[in-house]
Short mmCIF file of C-alpha atoms in Angstrom, two decimals:
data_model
loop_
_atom_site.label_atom_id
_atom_site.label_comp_id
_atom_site.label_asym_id
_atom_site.label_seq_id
_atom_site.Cartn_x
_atom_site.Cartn_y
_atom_site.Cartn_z
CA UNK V 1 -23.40 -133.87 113.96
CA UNK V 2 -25.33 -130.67 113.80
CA UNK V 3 -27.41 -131.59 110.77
CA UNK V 4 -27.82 -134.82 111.83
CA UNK V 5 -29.38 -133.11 115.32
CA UNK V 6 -31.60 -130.85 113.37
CA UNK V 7 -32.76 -132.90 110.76
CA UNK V 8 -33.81 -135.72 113.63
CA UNK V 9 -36.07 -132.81 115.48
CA UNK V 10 -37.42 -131.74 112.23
CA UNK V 11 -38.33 -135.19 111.90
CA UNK V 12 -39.99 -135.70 115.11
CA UNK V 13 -42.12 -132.41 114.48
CA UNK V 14 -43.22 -134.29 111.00
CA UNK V 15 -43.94 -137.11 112.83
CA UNK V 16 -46.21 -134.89 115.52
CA UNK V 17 -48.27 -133.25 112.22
CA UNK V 18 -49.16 -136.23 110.73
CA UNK V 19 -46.34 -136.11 107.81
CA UNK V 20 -44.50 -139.30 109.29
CA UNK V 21 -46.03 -142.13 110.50
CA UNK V 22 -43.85 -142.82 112.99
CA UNK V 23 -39.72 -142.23 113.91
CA UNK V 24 -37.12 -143.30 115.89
CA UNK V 25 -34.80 -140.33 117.11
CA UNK V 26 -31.39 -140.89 118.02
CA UNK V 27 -30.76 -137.51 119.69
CA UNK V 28 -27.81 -138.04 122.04
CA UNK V 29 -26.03 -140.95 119.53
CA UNK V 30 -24.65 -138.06 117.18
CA UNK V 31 -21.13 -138.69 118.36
CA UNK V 32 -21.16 -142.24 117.86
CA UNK V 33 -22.34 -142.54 114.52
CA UNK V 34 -20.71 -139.73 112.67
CA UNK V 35 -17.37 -140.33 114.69
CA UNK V 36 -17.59 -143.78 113.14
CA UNK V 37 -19.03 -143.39 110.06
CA UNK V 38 -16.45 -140.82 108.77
CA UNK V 39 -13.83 -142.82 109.29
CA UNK V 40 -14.96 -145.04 106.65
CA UNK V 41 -13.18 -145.28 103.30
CA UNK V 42 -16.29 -144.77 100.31
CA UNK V 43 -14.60 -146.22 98.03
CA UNK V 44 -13.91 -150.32 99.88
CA UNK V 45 -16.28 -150.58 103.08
CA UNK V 46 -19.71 -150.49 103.93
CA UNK V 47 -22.01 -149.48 106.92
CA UNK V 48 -25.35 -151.76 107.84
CA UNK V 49 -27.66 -149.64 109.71
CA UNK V 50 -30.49 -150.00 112.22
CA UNK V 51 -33.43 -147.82 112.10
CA UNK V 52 -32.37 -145.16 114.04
CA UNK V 53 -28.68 -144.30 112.56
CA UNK V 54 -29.67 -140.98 110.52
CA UNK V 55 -26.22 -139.63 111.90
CA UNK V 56 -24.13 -142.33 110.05
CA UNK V 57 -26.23 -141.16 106.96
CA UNK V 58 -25.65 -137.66 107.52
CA UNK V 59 -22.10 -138.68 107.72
CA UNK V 60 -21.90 -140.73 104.37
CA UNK V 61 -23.52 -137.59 102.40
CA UNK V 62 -26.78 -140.38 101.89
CA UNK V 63 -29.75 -138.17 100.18
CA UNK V 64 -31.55 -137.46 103.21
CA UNK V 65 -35.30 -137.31 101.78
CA UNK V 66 -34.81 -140.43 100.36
CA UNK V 67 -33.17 -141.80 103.89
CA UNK V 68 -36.20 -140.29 105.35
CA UNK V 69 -38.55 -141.97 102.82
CA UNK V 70 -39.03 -145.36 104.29
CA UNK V 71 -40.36 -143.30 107.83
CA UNK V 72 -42.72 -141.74 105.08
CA UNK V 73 -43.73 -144.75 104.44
CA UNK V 74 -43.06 -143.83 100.46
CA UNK V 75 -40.45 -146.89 99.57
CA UNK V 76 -38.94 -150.06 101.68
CA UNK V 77 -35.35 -149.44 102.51
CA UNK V 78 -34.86 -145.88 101.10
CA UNK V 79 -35.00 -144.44 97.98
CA UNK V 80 -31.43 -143.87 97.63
CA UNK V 81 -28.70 -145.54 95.88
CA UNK V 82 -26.81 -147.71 98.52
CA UNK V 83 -23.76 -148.37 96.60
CA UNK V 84 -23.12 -144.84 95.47
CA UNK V 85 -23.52 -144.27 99.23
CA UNK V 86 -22.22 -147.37 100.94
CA UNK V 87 -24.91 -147.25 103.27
CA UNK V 88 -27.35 -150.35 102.94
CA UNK V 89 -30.99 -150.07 103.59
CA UNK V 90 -31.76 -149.75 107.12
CA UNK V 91 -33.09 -152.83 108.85
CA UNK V 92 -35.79 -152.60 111.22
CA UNK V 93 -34.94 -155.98 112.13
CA UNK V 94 -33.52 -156.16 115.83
CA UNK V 95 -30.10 -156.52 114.89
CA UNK V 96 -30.95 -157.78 111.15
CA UNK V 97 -27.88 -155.78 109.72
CA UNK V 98 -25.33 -157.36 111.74
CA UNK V 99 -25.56 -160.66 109.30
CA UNK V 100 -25.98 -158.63 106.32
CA UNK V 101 -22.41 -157.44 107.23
CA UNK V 102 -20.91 -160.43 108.05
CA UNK V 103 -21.72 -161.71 104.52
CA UNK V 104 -20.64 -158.91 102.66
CA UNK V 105 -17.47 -158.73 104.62
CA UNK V 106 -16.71 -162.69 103.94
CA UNK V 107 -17.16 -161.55 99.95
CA UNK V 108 -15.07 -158.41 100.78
CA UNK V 109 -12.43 -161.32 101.89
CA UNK V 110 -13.19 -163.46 98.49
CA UNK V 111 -12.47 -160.51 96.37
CA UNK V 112 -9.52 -158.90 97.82
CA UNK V 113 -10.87 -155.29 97.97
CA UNK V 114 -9.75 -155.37 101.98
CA UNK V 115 -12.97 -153.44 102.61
CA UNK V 116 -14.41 -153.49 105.58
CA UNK V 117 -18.00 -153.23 107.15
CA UNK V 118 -19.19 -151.62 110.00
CA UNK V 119 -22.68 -152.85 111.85
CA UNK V 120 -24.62 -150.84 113.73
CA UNK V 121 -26.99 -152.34 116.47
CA UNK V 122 -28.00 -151.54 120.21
CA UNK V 123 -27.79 -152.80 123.41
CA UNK V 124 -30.78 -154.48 123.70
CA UNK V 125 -30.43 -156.23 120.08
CA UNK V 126 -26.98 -157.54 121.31
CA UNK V 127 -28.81 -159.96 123.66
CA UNK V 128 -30.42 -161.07 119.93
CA UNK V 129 -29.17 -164.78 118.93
CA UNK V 130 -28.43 -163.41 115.58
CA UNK V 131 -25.40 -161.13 116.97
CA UNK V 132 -24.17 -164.22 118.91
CA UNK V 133 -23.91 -166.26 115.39
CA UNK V 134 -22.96 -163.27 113.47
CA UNK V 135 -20.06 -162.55 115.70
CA UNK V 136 -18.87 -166.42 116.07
CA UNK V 137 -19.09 -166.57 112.50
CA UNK V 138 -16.97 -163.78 111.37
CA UNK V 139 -14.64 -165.11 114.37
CA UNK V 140 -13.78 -168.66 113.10
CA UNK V 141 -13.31 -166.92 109.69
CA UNK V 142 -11.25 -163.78 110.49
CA UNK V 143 -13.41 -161.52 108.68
CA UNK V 144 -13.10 -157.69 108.13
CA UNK V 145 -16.24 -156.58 110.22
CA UNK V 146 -16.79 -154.07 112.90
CA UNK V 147 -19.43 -154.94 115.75
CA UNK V 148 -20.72 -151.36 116.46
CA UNK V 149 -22.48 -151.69 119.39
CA UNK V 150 -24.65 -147.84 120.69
CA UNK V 151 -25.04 -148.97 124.19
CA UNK V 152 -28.00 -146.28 124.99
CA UNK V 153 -28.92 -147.78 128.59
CA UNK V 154 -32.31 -148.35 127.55
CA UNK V 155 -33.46 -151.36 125.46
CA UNK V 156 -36.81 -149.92 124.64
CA UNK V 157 -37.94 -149.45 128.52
CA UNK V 158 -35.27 -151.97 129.66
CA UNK V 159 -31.87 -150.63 131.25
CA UNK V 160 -28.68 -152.23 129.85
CA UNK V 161 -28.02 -153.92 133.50
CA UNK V 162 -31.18 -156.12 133.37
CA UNK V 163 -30.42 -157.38 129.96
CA UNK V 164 -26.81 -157.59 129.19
CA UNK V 165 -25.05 -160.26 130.70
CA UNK V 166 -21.57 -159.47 132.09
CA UNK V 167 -22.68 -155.75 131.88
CA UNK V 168 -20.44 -155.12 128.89
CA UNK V 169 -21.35 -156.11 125.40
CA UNK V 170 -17.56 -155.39 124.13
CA UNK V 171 -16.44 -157.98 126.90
CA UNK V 172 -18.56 -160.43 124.80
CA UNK V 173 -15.27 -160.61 122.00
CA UNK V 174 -13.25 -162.34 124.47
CA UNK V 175 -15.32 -165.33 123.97
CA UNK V 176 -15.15 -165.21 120.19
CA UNK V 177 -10.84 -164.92 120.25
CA UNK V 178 -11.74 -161.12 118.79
CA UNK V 179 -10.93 -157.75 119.66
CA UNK V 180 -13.30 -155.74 122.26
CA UNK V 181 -12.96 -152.05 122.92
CA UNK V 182 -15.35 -149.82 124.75
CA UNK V 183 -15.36 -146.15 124.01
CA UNK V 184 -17.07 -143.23 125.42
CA UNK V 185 -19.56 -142.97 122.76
CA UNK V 186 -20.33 -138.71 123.27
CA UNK V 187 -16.67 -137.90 122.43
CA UNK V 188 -16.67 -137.90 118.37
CA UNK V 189 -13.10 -137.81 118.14
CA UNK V 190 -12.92 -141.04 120.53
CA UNK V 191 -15.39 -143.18 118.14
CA UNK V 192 -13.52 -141.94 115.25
CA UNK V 193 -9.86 -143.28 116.89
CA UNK V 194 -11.43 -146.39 117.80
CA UNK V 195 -13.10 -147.50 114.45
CA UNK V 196 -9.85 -146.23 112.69
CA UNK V 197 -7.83 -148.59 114.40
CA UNK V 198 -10.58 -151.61 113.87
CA UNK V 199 -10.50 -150.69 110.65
CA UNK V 200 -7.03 -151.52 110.28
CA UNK V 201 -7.40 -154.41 111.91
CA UNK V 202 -9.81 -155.60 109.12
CA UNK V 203 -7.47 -154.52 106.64
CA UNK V 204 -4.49 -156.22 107.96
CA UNK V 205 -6.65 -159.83 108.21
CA UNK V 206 -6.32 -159.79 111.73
CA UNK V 207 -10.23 -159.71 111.74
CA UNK V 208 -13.50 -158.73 113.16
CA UNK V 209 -13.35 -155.73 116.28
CA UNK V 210 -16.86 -155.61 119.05
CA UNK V 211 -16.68 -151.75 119.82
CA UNK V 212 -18.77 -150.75 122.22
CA UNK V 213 -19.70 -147.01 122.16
CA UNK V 214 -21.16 -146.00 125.31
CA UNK V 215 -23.78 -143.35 124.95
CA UNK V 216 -27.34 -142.01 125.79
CA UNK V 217 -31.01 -141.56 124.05
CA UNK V 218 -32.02 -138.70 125.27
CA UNK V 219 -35.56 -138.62 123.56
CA UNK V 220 -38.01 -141.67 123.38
CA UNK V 221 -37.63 -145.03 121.69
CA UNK V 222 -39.99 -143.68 119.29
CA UNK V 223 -42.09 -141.57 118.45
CA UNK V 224 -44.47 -143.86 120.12
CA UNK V 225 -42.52 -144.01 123.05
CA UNK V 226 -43.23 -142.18 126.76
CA UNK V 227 -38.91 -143.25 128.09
CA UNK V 228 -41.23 -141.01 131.46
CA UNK V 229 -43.17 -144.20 132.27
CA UNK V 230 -39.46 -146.14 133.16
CA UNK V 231 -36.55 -143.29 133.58
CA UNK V 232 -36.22 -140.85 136.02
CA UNK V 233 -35.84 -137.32 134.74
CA UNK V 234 -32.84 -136.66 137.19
CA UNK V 235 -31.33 -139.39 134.78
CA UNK V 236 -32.18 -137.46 131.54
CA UNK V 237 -30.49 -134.29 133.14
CA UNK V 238 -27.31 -135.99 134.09
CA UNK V 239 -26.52 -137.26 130.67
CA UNK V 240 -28.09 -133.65 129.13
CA UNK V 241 -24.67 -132.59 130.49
CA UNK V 242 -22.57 -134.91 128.49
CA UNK V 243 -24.26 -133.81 125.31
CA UNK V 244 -21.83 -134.58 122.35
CA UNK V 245 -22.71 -131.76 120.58
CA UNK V 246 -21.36 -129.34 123.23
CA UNK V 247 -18.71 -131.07 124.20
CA UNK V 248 -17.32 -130.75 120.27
CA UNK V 249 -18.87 -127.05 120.21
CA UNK V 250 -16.36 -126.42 123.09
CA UNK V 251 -13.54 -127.36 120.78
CA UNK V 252 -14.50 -125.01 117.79
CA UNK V 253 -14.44 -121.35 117.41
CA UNK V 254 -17.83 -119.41 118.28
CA UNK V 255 -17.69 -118.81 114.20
CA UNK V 256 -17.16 -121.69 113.07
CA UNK V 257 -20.58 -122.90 115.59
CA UNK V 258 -22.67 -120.40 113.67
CA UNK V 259 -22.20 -121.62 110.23
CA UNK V 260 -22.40 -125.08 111.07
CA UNK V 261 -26.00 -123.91 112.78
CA UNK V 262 -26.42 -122.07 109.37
CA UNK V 263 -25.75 -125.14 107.49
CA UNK V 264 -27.61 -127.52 109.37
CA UNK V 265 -30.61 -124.82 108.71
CA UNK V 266 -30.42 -124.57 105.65
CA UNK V 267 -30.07 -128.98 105.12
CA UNK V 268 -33.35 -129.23 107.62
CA UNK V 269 -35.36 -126.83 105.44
CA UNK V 270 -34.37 -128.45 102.26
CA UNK V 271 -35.55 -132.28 103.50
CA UNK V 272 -38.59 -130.95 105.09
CA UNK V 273 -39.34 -129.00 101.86
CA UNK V 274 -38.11 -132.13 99.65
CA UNK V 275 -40.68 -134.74 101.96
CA UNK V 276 -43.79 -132.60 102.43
CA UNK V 277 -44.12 -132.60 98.54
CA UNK V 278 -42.95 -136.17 97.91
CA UNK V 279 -46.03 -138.24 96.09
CA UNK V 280 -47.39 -141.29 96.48
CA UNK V 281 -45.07 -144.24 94.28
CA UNK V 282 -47.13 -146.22 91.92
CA UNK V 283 -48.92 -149.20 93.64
CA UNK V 284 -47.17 -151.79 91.63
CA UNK V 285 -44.11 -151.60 93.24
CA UNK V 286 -45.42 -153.55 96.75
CA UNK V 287 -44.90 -156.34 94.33
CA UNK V 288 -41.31 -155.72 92.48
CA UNK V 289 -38.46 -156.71 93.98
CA UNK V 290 -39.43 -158.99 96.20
CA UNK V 291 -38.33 -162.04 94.27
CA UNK V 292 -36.02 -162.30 90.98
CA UNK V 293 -38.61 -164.35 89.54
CA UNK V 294 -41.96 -163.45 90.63
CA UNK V 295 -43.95 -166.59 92.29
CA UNK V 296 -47.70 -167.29 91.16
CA UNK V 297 -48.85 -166.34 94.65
CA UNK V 298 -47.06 -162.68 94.37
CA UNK V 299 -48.68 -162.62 90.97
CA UNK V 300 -51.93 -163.72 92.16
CA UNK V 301 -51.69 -160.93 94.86
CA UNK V 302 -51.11 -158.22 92.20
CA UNK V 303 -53.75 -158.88 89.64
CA UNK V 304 -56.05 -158.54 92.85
CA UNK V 305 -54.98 -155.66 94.09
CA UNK V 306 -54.96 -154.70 90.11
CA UNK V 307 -58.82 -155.51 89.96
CA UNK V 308 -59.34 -153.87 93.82
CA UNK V 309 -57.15 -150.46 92.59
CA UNK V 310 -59.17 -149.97 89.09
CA UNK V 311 -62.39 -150.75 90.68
#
């Protein structure tokens, strides 16, 4: 959680000197990703992330330069290996990874591995029609899928209560036949109970669990962002207090606090380091992988930007 803390203010600082072109910090949402995250098993499930999950990276041991390289603008998706990480490319898609998931889990079910995969999306992207058919979906076929939901009360410069019918998004899996839980997203040990036991729900085939993890952002949307324009700072203070990194601190020896701090150093220096001297990638790869078999328009495109580059 520390790291993940660090590396995201290192990463706004890049952002503020003109090394990234733009971030999304998830300060505050520590808890809830690494709590869930880390209860996955590597070697059978898989986690779908939204842009601003760096904490369920952290958590997964993803190379964190090459996490960071699609804010750098170096490589769509990451320049690490998802399946030696189990973390798929994050989607900047308003809750575009929670049908990635729900396909890989129905293969998960076709092959028998009885992995699972965990979805990450907000709030606001819950009201998304994609969720809704994502989650009826993996309903009607039982499938091993967890609906992470990081309620952050803010929905870019909407509050959760103008936006979220019912007020609860885990209330939502009552309609689909499923299992809802809602969690107190700042206590990591609380996340990492509740996706344990989804988890074995998955497992067992008694299939897909809506957790809803109720947390804060405590920084802006992005880096973009002014959250001064549309929340009170009396409201940032309040939830300052539930920080979920002091609330584990309190739980740990004093030593045991200094060498994480030490650690989480020592990690920050070594992706700032690692992403001020990253290159450029060779142009040609705009055009690769975007289809198996290239189509004459996406070949047309890249002998002009051939001709426009050698110029």
């Amino acid at each position: 959680m520390l790291v993940a803390r660090r590396v995201d203010e290192e990463a706004i600082a890049l952002q503020r000197q003109g090394v990234l072109p733009g971030y999304a910090p998830m300060k505050g949402q520590e808890a809830a990703q690494v709590g869930s995250a880390a209860a996955l098993d590597r070697a059978r499930d898989f986690a779908f992330p939204n842009y601003r999950d760096l904490g369920a990276a952290v958590a997964l041991g993803v190379d964190l330069p090459a996490y960071l390289a699609t804010h750098l603008g170096t490589w769509h998706g990451g320049m690490y290996d998802p399946l030696a990480s189990r973390f798929a490319p994050f989607n900047a898609v308003v809750g575009g990874p929670v049908t990635h998931a729900v396909g890989w889990a129905m293969g998960a079910r076709l092959d028998g591995t009885r992995g699972v995969a965990l979805t990450y999306f907000g709030d606001g992207a819950s009201s998304q029609g994609d969720v809704h058919e994502a989650m009826n979906f993996a309903a009607v076929y039982r499938l091993p899928v967890i609906f992470f939901c990081q309620n952050n009360g803010w929905a870019i410069s909407v509050p959760t209560d103008r936006q979220v019918g019912g007020g609860s998004v885990a209330a939502r899996a009552q309609g689909y036949g499923i299992e809802g839980v809602r969690v107190d997203g700042n206590d990591v040990l609380a996340v990492h109970e509740a996706t344990l036991a989804a988890l074995e729900r998955g497992r067992a085939g008694e299939g897909p669990t809506v957790i809803e993890a109720m947390t804060y952002r405590m920084g802006p949307h992005s880096t973009s962002d002014d959250p001064g324009r549309y929340r009170t700072l009396a409201e940032e203070q309040e939830w300052a207090e539930r920080d979920p990194l002091t609330r584990a601190a309190a739980q740990l020896p004093e030593s045991v606090v200094a060498e994480a701090e030490q650690h989480a150093a020592e990690v920050t220096r070594q992706v700032r380091e690692a992403l001020t001297a990253m290159g450029d990638r060779p142009g040609e790869e705009l055009f690769d992988f975007v289809y198996r078999e290239p189509t004459k328009a996406l070949l047309a495109q890249r002998r002009a930007w051939k001709e426009w580059a050698d110029a």
